[in-house]
Short mmCIF file of C-alpha atoms in Angstrom, two decimals:
data_model
loop_
_atom_site.label_atom_id
_atom_site.label_comp_id
_atom_site.label_asym_id
_atom_site.label_seq_id
_atom_site.Cartn_x
_atom_site.Cartn_y
_atom_site.Cartn_z
CA MET Y 1 104.92 113.61 152.30
CA ALA Y 2 107.16 111.93 149.74
CA TYR Y 3 106.64 112.22 146.00
CA ARG Y 4 105.67 108.90 144.38
CA PRO Y 5 105.56 109.27 140.62
CA ARG Y 6 103.72 106.71 138.56
CA LEU Y 7 106.61 105.37 136.50
CA LEU Y 8 104.80 102.49 134.86
CA THR Y 9 101.13 101.89 134.20
CA ARG Y 10 99.60 98.46 133.66
CA VAL Y 11 97.36 98.27 130.58
CA GLU Y 12 95.49 95.17 129.42
CA VAL Y 13 94.64 94.91 125.72
CA PRO Y 14 91.66 92.54 125.37
CA ALA Y 15 91.32 93.49 121.69
CA LEU Y 16 94.36 91.27 121.03
CA ASP Y 17 93.05 88.27 123.01
CA ALA Y 18 89.74 88.53 124.84
CA GLU Y 19 90.24 85.34 126.89
CA ASN Y 20 93.81 86.04 128.01
CA PRO Y 21 94.51 89.70 127.32
CA PRO Y 22 98.20 90.55 127.16
CA VAL Y 23 99.43 93.10 129.68
CA PHE Y 24 101.69 95.99 128.74
CA TRP Y 25 103.63 98.01 131.32
CA CYS Y 26 103.92 101.52 129.91
CA GLY Y 27 105.99 104.57 130.69
CA PRO Y 28 105.79 108.11 129.33
CA ALA Y 29 105.45 108.76 125.61
CA ASP Y 30 105.57 112.53 125.81
CA HIS Y 31 106.12 113.27 122.12
CA ALA Y 32 103.25 111.03 121.01
CA PHE Y 33 100.95 112.30 123.75
CA GLY Y 34 101.65 115.84 122.56
CA ARG Y 35 100.45 114.78 119.11
CA ILE Y 36 97.26 113.31 120.64
CA ALA Y 37 96.60 116.55 122.49
CA ALA Y 38 96.92 118.46 119.23
CA LEU Y 39 94.62 116.02 117.39
CA VAL Y 40 91.98 116.13 120.16
CA SER Y 41 92.09 119.94 120.31
CA GLN Y 42 91.44 120.07 116.54
CA ASP Y 43 88.73 117.41 116.54
CA LYS Y 44 86.98 116.19 119.71
CA SER Y 45 85.87 113.00 117.91
CA VAL Y 46 89.48 111.78 118.03
CA ALA Y 47 89.06 110.91 121.72
CA GLY Y 48 86.01 108.82 120.83
CA ALA Y 49 87.92 107.04 118.06
CA ILE Y 50 90.73 106.18 120.45
CA ALA Y 51 88.29 104.93 123.09
CA GLY Y 52 86.45 102.87 120.44
CA LEU Y 53 89.66 101.15 119.43
CA ALA Y 54 90.60 100.47 123.04
CA GLU Y 55 87.21 99.38 124.32
CA GLY Y 56 85.52 97.81 121.29
CA ASP Y 57 84.61 94.15 121.05
CA ASP Y 58 85.56 91.96 118.09
CA SER Y 59 82.65 93.21 115.96
CA GLN Y 60 83.69 96.83 116.49
CA ILE Y 61 87.49 96.60 116.15
CA GLY Y 62 87.59 96.04 112.36
CA PRO Y 63 85.47 99.10 111.51
CA ALA Y 64 87.32 101.19 114.12
CA VAL Y 65 90.69 100.24 112.63
CA ALA Y 66 89.43 100.94 109.10
CA ALA Y 67 88.22 104.37 110.21
CA VAL Y 68 91.69 105.48 111.35
CA MET Y 69 93.75 103.99 108.51
CA GLY Y 70 95.32 106.82 106.55
CA THR Y 71 94.69 109.34 109.35
CA PRO Y 72 97.16 110.94 111.78
CA ILE Y 73 95.65 108.76 114.53
CA LEU Y 74 97.27 105.63 113.07
CA GLY Y 75 100.81 106.99 113.23
CA THR Y 76 100.27 108.49 116.65
CA MET Y 77 98.88 105.30 118.21
CA THR Y 78 101.63 103.10 116.77
CA GLN Y 79 104.19 105.65 118.00
CA ILE Y 80 102.69 105.49 121.50
CA ALA Y 81 103.08 101.70 121.50
CA GLU Y 82 106.68 101.96 120.34
CA GLU Y 83 107.63 104.78 122.74
CA SER Y 84 105.87 103.73 125.91
CA VAL Y 85 105.89 99.91 126.25
CA ARG Y 86 108.57 98.87 128.74
CA ARG Y 87 107.47 95.32 129.63
CA TRP Y 88 104.82 92.89 128.58
CA GLU Y 89 103.20 89.68 129.75
CA GLY Y 90 101.31 87.21 127.60
CA VAL Y 91 103.01 88.04 124.30
CA LEU Y 92 104.21 84.88 122.58
CA GLY Y 93 106.43 84.38 119.57
CA GLU Y 94 105.57 82.18 116.60
CA ASP Y 95 107.10 79.24 118.48
CA GLY Y 96 104.62 79.68 121.34
CA GLU Y 97 107.34 80.79 123.76
CA PRO Y 98 107.31 84.16 125.55
CA LEU Y 99 108.61 86.88 123.24
CA PRO Y 100 111.15 89.18 124.89
CA CYS Y 101 110.01 92.78 125.15
CA THR Y 102 112.59 94.64 123.10
CA ALA Y 103 112.33 97.79 121.03
CA GLU Y 104 112.88 95.68 117.91
CA ASN Y 105 110.12 93.21 118.81
CA ILE Y 106 107.70 96.02 119.60
CA HIS Y 107 108.46 97.67 116.25
CA ASN Y 108 108.02 94.34 114.44
CA LEU Y 109 104.52 93.72 115.79
CA PRO Y 110 101.87 94.04 113.08
CA THR Y 111 100.72 97.64 112.56
CA GLN Y 112 97.14 96.81 113.55
CA ASP Y 113 98.36 95.29 116.82
CA ARG Y 114 100.52 98.35 117.60
CA LEU Y 115 97.47 100.51 116.79
CA LEU Y 116 95.34 98.58 119.29
CA ILE Y 117 98.09 98.61 121.94
CA GLY Y 118 98.68 102.34 121.50
CA SER Y 119 94.95 103.04 121.65
CA ALA Y 120 94.58 101.06 124.87
CA ILE Y 121 97.50 102.97 126.38
CA ALA Y 122 96.10 106.31 125.23
CA ALA Y 123 92.64 105.46 126.59
CA ALA Y 124 94.13 104.43 129.92
CA LEU Y 125 96.46 107.40 130.30
CA PHE Y 126 95.25 110.28 128.17
CA VAL Y 127 91.60 109.92 127.20
CA ALA Y 128 90.52 108.92 130.71
CA ASP Y 129 92.32 111.92 132.18
CA ASP Y 130 90.82 114.19 129.48
CA ARG Y 131 87.33 113.07 130.54
CA GLY Y 132 88.12 113.91 134.17
CA ASN Y 133 88.28 110.28 135.26
CA ALA Y 134 91.07 108.44 136.97
CA PRO Y 135 93.21 106.59 134.44
CA SER Y 136 92.06 103.02 134.04
CA GLY Y 137 94.48 100.16 134.48
CA SER Y 138 96.89 102.26 136.50
CA ASP Y 139 99.02 100.67 139.16
CA THR Y 140 101.42 102.73 141.21
CA ASN Y 141 103.07 99.58 142.58
CA SER Y 142 104.14 98.38 139.16
CA PRO Y 143 107.19 96.18 138.80
CA GLY Y 144 110.48 97.67 137.73
CA ARG Y 145 112.35 96.98 134.54
CA ASP Y 146 113.86 93.58 134.02
CA THR Y 147 116.02 91.89 131.41
CA ASN Y 148 112.96 91.35 129.20
CA SER Y 149 112.17 95.05 129.10
CA ALA Y 150 112.37 97.24 126.03
CA ALA Y 151 115.19 99.71 125.88
CA ASP Y 152 114.42 103.39 126.32
#
């Protein structure tokens, strides 16, 4: 049997646009995931905070974001977004045209958006696994990198 690693995972982020959620193709973010593991081992409520950010509806997102501002979760989630996003679909620039997925563009997204993206990625990859469930949004037949992909 051949080894088939999951190189990219597809993650939708409806918190950014409920009608047409953007899709982020994510790779490993080992350093940031190590920080999540440490945070969760210190405080089990961290997993719930991450899931709340990733799964909340519009009425829940504001309070969930406010709850993590000034905490280690904020830096960790934004770092996950910056480290793991390789491609995206449905992200438009101010001119309404597709925004290329580059490391600079990812870094320049508003902090709250990177927080929500990182939380969705963490919920799909880390929190789901921690609960003993299969990761949500995973796709082993994900597309490869293209010219609109962020640099490693």
